Tab-separated table of C-alpha atoms and ligand atoms in Angstrom:
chain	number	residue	atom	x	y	z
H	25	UNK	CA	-30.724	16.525	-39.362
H	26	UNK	CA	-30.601	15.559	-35.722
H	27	UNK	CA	-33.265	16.947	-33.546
H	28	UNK	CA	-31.848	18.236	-30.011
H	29	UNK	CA	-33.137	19.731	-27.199
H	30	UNK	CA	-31.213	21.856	-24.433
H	31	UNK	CA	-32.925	22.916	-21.311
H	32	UNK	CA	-31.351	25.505	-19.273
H	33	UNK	CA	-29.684	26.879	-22.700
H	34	UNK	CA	-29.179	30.397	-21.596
H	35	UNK	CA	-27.580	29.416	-18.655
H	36	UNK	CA	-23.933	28.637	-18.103
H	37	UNK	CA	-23.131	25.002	-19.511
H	38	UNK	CA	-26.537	24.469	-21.507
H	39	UNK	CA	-24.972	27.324	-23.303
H	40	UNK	CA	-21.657	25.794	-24.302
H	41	UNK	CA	-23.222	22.511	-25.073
H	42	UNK	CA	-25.772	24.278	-27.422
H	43	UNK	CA	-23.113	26.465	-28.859
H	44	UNK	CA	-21.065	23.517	-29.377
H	45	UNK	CA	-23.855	21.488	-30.703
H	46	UNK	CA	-24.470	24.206	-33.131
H	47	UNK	CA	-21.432	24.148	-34.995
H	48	UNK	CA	-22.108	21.406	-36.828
H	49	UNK	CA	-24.313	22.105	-39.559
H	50	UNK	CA	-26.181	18.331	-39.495
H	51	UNK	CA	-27.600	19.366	-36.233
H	52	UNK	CA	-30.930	21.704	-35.566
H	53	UNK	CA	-30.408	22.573	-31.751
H	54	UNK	CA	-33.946	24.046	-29.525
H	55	UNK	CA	-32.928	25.911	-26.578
H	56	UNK	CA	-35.319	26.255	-23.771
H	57	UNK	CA	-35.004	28.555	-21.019
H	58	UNK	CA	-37.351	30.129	-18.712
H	59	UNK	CA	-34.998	33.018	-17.838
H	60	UNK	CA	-35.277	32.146	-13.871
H	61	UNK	CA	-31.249	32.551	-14.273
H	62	UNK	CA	-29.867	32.432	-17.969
H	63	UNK	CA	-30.062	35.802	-19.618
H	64	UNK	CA	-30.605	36.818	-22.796
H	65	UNK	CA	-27.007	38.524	-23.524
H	66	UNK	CA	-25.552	38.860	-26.454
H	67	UNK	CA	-23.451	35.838	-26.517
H	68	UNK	CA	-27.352	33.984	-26.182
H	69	UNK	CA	-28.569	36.428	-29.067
H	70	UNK	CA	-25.992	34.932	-31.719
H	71	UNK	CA	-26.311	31.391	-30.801
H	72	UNK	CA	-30.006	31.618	-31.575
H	73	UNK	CA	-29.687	33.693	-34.430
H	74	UNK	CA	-27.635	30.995	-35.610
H	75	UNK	CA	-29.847	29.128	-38.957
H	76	UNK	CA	-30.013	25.702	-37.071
H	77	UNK	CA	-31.096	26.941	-33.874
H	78	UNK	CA	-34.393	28.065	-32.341
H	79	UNK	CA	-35.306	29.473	-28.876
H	80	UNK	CA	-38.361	28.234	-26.933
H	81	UNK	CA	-39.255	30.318	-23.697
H	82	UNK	CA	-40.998	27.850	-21.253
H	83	UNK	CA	-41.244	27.310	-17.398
H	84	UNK	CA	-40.444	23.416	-17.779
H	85	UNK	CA	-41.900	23.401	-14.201
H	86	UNK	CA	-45.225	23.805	-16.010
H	87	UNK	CA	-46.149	20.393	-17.721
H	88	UNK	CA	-48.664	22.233	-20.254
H	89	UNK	CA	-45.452	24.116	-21.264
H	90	UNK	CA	-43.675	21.068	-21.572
H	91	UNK	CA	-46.115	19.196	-23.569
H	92	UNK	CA	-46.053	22.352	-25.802
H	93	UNK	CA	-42.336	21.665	-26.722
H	94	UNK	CA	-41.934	20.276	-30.396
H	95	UNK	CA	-41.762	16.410	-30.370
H	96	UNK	CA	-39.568	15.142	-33.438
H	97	UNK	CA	-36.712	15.174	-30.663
H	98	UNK	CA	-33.831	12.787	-31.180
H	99	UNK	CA	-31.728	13.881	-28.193
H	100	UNK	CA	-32.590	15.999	-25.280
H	101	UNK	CA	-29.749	17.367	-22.913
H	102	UNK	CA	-31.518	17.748	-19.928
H	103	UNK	CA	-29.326	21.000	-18.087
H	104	UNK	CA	-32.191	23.028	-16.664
H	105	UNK	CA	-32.159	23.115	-12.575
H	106	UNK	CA	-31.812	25.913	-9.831
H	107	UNK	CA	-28.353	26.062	-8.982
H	108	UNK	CA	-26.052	28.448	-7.022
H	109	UNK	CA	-25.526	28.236	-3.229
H	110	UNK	CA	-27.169	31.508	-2.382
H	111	UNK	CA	-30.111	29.967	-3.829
H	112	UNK	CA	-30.059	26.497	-1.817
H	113	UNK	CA	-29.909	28.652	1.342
H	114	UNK	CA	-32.301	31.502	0.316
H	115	UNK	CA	-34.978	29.950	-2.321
H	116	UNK	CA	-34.887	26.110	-1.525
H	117	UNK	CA	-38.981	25.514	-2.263
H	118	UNK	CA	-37.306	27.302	-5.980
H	119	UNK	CA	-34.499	24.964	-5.903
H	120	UNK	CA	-36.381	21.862	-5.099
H	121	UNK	CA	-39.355	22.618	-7.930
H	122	UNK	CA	-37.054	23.112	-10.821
H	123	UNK	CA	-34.910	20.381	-10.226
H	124	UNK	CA	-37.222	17.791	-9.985
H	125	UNK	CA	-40.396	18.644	-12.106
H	126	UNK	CA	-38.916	19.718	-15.134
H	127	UNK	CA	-37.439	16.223	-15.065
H	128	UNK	CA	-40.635	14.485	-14.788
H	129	UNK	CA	-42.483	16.296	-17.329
H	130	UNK	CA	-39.788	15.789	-19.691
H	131	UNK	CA	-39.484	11.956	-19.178
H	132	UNK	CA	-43.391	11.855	-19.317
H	133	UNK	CA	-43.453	14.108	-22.169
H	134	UNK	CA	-40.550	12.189	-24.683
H	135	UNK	CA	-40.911	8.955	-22.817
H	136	UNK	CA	-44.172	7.885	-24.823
H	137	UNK	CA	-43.096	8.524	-28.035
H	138	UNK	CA	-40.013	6.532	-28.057
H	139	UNK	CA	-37.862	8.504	-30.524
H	140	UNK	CA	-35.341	9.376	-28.376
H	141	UNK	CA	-31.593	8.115	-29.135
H	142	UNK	CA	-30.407	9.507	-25.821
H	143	UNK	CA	-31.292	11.376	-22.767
H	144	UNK	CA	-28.673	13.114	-21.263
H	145	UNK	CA	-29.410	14.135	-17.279
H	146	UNK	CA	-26.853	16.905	-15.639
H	147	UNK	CA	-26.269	15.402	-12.421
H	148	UNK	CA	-24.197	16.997	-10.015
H	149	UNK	CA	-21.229	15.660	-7.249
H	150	UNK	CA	-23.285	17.723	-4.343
H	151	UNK	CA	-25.806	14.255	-4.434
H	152	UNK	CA	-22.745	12.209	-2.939
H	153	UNK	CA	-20.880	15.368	-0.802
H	154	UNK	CA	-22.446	14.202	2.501
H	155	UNK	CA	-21.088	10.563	1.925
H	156	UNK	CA	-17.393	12.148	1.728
H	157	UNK	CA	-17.459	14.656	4.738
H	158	UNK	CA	-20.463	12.251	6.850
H	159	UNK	CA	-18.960	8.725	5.422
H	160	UNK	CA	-15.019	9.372	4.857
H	161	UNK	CA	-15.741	8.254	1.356
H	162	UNK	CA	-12.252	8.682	-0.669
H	163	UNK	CA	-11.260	11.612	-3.120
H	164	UNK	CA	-10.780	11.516	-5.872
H	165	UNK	CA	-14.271	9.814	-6.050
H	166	UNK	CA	-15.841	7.716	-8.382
H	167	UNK	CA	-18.882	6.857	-9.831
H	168	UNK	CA	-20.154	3.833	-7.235
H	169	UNK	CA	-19.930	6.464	-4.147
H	170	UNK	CA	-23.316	6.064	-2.693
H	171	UNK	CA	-25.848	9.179	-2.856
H	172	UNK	CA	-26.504	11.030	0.699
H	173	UNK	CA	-27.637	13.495	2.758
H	174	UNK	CA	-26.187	14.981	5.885
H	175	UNK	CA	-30.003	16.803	7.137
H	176	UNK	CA	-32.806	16.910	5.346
H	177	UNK	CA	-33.726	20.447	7.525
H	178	UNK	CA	-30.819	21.965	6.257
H	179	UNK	CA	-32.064	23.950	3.175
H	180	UNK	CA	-28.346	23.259	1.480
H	181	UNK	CA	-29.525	20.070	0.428
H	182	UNK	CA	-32.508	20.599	-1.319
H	183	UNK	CA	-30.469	20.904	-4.454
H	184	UNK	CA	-28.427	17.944	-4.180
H	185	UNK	CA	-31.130	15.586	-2.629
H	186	UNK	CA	-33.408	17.463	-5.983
H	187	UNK	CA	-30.594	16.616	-8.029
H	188	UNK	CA	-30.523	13.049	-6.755
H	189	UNK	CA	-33.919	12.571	-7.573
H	190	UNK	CA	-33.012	13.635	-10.896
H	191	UNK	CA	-30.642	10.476	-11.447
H	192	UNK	CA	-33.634	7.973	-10.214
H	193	UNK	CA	-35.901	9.357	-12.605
H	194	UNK	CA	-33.954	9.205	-15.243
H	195	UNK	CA	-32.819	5.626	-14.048
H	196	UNK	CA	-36.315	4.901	-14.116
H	197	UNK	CA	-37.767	6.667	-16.625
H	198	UNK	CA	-35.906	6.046	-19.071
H	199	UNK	CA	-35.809	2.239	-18.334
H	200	UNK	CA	-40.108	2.455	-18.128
H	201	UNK	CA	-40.051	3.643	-21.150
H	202	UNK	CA	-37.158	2.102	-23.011
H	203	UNK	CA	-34.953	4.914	-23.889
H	204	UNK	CA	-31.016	5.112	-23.629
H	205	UNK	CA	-29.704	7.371	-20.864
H	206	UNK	CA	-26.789	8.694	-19.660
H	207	UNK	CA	-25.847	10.960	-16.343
H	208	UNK	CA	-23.076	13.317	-16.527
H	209	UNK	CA	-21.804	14.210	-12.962
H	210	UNK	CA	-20.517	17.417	-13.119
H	211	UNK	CA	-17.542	18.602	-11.162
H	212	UNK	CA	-16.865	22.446	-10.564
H	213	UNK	CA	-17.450	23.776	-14.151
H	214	UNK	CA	-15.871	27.200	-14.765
H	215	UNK	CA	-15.218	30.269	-17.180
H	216	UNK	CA	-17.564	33.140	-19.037
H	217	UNK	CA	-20.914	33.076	-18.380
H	218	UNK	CA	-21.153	30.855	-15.161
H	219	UNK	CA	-22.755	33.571	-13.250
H	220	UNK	CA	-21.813	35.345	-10.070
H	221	UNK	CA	-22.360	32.569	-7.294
H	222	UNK	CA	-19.035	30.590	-7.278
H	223	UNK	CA	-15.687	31.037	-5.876
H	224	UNK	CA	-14.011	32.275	-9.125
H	225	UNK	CA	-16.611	35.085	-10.295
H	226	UNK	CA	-17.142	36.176	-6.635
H	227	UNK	CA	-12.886	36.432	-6.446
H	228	UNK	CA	-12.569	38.643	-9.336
H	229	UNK	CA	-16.075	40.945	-8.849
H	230	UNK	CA	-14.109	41.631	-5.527
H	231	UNK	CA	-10.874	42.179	-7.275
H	232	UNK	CA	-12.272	44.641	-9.553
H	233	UNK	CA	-12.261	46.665	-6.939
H	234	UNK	CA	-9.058	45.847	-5.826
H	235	UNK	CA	-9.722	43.762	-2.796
H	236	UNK	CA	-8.265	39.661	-2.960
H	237	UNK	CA	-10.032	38.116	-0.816
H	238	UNK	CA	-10.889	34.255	-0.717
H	239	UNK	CA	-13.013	32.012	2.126
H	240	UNK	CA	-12.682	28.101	2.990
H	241	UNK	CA	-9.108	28.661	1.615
H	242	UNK	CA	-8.337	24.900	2.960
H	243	UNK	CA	-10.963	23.208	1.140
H	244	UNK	CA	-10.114	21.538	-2.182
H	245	UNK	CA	-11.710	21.423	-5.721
H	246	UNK	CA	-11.019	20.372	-9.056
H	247	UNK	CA	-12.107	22.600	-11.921
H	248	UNK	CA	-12.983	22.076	-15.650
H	249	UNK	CA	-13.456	24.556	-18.169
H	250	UNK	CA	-16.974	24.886	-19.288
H	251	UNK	CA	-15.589	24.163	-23.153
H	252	UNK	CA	-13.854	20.979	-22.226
H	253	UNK	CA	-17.242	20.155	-19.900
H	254	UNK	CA	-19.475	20.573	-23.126
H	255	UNK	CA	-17.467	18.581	-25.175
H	256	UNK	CA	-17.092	15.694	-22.940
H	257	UNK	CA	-21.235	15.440	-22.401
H	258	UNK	CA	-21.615	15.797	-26.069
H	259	UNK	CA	-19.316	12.444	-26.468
H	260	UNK	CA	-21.025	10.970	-23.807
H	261	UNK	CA	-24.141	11.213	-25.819
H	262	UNK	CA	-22.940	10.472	-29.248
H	263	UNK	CA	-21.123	7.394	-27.406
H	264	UNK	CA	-23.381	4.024	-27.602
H	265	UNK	CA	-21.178	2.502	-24.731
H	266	UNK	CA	-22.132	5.177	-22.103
H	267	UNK	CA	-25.653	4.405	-22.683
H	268	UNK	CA	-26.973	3.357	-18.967
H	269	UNK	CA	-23.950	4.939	-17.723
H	270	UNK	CA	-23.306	7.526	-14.907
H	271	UNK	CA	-19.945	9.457	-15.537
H	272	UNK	CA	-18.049	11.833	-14.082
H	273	UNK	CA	-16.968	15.130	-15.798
H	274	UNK	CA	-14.745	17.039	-14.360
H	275	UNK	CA	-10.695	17.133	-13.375
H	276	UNK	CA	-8.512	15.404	-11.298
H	277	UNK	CA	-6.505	17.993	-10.783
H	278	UNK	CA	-7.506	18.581	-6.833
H	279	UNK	CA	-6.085	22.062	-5.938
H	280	UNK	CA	-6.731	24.606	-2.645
H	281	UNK	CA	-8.747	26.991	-2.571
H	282	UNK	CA	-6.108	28.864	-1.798
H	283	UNK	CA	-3.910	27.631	-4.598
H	284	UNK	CA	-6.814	28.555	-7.110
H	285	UNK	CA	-6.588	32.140	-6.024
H	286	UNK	CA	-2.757	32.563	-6.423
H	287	UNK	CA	-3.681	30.726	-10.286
H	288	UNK	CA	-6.068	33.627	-10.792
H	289	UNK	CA	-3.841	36.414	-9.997
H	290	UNK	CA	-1.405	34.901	-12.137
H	291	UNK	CA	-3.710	34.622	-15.161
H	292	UNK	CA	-5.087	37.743	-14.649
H	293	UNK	CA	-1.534	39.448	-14.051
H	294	UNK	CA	-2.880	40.650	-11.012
H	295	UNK	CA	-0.821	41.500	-7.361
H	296	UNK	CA	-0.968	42.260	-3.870
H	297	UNK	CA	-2.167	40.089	-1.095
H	298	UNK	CA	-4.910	37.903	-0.417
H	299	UNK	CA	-6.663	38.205	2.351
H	300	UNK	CA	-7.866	34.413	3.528
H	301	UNK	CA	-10.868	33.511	5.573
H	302	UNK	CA	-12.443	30.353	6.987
H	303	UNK	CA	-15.196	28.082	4.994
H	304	UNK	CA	-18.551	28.835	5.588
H	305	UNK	CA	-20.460	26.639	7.738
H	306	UNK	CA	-21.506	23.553	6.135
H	307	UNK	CA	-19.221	23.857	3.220
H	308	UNK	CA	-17.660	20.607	1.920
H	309	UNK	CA	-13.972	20.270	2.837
H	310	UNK	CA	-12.614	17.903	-0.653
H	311	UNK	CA	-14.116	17.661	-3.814
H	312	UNK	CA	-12.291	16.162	-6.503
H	313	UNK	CA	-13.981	12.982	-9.150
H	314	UNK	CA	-12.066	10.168	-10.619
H	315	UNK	CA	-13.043	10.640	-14.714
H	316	UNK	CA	-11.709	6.945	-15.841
H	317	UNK	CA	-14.563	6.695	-16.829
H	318	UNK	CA	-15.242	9.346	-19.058
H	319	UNK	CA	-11.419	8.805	-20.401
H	320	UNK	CA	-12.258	5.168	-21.146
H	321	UNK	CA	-16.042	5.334	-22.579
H	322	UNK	CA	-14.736	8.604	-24.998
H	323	UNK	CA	-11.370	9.029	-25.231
H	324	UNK	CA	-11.732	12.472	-23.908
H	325	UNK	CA	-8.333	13.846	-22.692
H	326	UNK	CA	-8.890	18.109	-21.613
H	327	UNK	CA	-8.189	20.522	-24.163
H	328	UNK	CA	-7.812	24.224	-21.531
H	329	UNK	CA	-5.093	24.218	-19.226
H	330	UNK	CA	-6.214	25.766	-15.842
H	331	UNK	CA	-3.889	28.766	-16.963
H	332	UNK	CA	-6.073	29.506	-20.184
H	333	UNK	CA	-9.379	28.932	-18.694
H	334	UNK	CA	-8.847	31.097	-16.026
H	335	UNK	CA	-7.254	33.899	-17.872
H	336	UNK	CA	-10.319	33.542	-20.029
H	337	UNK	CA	-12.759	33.718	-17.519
H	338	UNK	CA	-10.593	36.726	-15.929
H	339	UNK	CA	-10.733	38.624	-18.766
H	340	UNK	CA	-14.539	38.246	-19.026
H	341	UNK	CA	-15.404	38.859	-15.387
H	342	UNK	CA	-12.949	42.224	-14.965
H	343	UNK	CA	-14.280	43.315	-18.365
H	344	UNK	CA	-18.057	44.537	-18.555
H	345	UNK	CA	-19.508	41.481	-20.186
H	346	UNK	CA	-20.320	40.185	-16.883
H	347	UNK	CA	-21.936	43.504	-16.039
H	348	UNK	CA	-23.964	43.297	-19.212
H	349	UNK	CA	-24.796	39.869	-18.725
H	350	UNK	CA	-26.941	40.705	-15.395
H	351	UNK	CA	-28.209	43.587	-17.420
H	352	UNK	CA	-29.737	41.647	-20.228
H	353	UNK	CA	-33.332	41.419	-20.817
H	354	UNK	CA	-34.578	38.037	-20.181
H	355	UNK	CA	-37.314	38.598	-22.669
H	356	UNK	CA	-37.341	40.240	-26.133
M	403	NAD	N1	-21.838	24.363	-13.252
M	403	NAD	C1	-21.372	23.301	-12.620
M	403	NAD	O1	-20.171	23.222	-12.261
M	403	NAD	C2	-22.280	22.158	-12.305
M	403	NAD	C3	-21.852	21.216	-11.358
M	403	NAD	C4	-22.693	20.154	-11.065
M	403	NAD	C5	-23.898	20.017	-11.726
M	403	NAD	N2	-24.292	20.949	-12.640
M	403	NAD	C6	-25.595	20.754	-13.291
M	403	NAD	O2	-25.487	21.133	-14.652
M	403	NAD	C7	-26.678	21.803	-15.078
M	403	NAD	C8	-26.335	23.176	-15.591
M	403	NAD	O3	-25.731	23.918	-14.541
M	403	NAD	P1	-25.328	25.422	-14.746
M	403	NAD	O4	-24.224	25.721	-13.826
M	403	NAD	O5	-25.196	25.665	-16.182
M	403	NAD	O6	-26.629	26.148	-14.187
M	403	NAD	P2	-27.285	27.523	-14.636
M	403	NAD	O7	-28.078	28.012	-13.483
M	403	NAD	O8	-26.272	28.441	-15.201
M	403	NAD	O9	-28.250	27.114	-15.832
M	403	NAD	C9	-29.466	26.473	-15.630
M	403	NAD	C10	-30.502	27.143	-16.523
M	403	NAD	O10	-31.744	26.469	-16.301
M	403	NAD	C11	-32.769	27.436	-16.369
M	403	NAD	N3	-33.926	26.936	-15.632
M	403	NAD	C12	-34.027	26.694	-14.299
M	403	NAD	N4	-35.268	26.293	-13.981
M	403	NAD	C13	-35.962	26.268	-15.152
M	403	NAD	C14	-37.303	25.944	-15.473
M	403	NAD	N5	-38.183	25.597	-14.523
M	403	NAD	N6	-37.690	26.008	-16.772
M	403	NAD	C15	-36.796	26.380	-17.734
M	403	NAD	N7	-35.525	26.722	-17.481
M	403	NAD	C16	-35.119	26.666	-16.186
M	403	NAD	C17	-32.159	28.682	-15.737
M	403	NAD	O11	-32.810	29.880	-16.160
M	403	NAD	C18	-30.724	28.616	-16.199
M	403	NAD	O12	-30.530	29.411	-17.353
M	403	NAD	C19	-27.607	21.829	-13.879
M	403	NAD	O13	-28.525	20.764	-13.991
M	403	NAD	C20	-26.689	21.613	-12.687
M	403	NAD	O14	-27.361	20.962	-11.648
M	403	NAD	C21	-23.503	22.012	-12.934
């Protein structure tokens, strides 16, 4: 059996990766989760009634909790962090503690004992956003775009500038100690589950109720489905040549905002216009990663269309699931 860990497993893409990680039988998957976000519904219930998977409720902020954690750990995918922009603007002190000390009291925790085939850090594309709309730095961007920050006082970037600290601890860490890392730069992950604090939930909790409405209609993403996202971190960690590697996951598929909405009322066979509105302020304008990397180190090629995913994540978000979802106990 191989021993893996997945922080932030109740949330959104710890979820899929666990889930994923599940399905095969030679694995025995621990999710942690302290709740802060990830809920307990029933999609989480199954996964870890599943026979090769445990839950472990822990504050990984807390390094007693940490050092609680079992140690015969082969692999740990590190996904646990404070994310959501509401939060960077309304709980940064939040933001800024649980994506940085979790980190450290992992590394110091698994470090030591030197088991560890891999450890797999979720970085994110907000560490390098201030280098494209401050810097000019091109889109699609790769993986050598230097890390900044446009103002440390602006509490938007204490999840990226958290996030970056995340990469040079791992960097570090992990070389201190000898163990084989990877980063996975994430890209705009989407579909069931992700929460309400992105562009495509927020759309369709609005169009529930009939209104279309979309903001920063200009700006432009690229967007992978949280199934394809899963499946290209779990190569990345079963792949010896992305060991001391930082990749991009995501799509290159660089749309408008604009254009996504029009995609979503198509998937979700909805009509009527939508009402457009300026970015907020301090939003970033182009956002779109080059994933040669990723194609080359794993051979990954996307298996969701844009199309499927979002009539996927449409049907979950204008059902009740998502409704349920928020509703779900955190704790048994
Ligand atoms: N979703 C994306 O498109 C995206 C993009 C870039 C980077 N990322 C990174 O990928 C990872 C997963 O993102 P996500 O969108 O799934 O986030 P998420 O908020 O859905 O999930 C994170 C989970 O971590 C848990 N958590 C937070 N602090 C914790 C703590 N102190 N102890 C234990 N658990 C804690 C939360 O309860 C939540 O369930 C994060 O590290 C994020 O920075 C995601």
């Amino acid at each position: 059996m191989t021993r893996i860990l997945v922080t932030g497993a109740a949330g959104f893409l710890g979820f899929y990766i666990a889930r994923q990680l599940a399905a095969d039988p030679a694995n025995s998957v621990v999710c942690v989760d302290s709740f802060v976000r990830g809920r307990r519904d029933v999609l989480y219930r199954d996964l870890t009634a599943r026979p090769n998977v445990s839950h472990v409720t822990a504050d990984l902020c807390d390094p007693n909790a940490v050092a609680a954690l079992p140690d015969d750990i082969d692999v740990v995918f590190h996904m646990a962090a404070l994310n959501g922009t509401q939060n960077f603007y309304e709980r940064p002190f939040e933001v800024v503690r649980c994506c940085t000390l979790p980190t450290m009291n992992l590394i110091e925790k698994y470090g030591p004992q030197q088991r560890l085939k891999r450890w797999l850090y979720a970085g994110t594309s907000e560490a390098y956003a201030s280098t494209v709309t401050r810097f000019g730095w091109e889109v699609p961007t790769g993986e050598d775009a230097p890390l900044s920050f446009d103002d440390i006082f602006n509490a938007r970037w204490s999840y990226g500038a958290s996030k970056a600290h995340g990469e040079i601890a791992t960097v570090n860490g992990c070389r201190h100690f000898g163990i084989p890392f990877t980063i996975a730069r994430f890209h705009n992950a989407y579909g069931p589950r992700m929460g309400d604090k992105h562009v495509i939930p927020d759309f369709l909790a609005r169009a529930r109720d009939g209104v279309y409405e979309l903001y920063g209609h200009e700006d432009t993403r690229s967007f992978i489905y949280a199934e394809d996202a899963a499946r290209a971190t779990i190569l990345l960690a079963n792949a010896d040549v992305a060991a001391g590697q930082v990749v991009n996951v995501g799509s290159e598929d660089e749309m408008t905002i604009r254009d996504l909405g029009h995609a979503i009322m198509k998937a979700a066979e909805l009509s009527g216009e939508i009402a457009l509105h300026p970015s907020p302020k301090g939003s970033v304008k182009r956002r779109a990663p080059k994933i040669a990397r990723l194609k080359e180190l794993t051979g990954y090629a996307p298996d969701w269309t844009l199309q499927a995913g979002l009539k996927a994540t449409a049907e979950y978000y204008l059902s009740d699931a998502a409704v349920a979802y928020d509703l779900a106990p955190s704790q048994d």
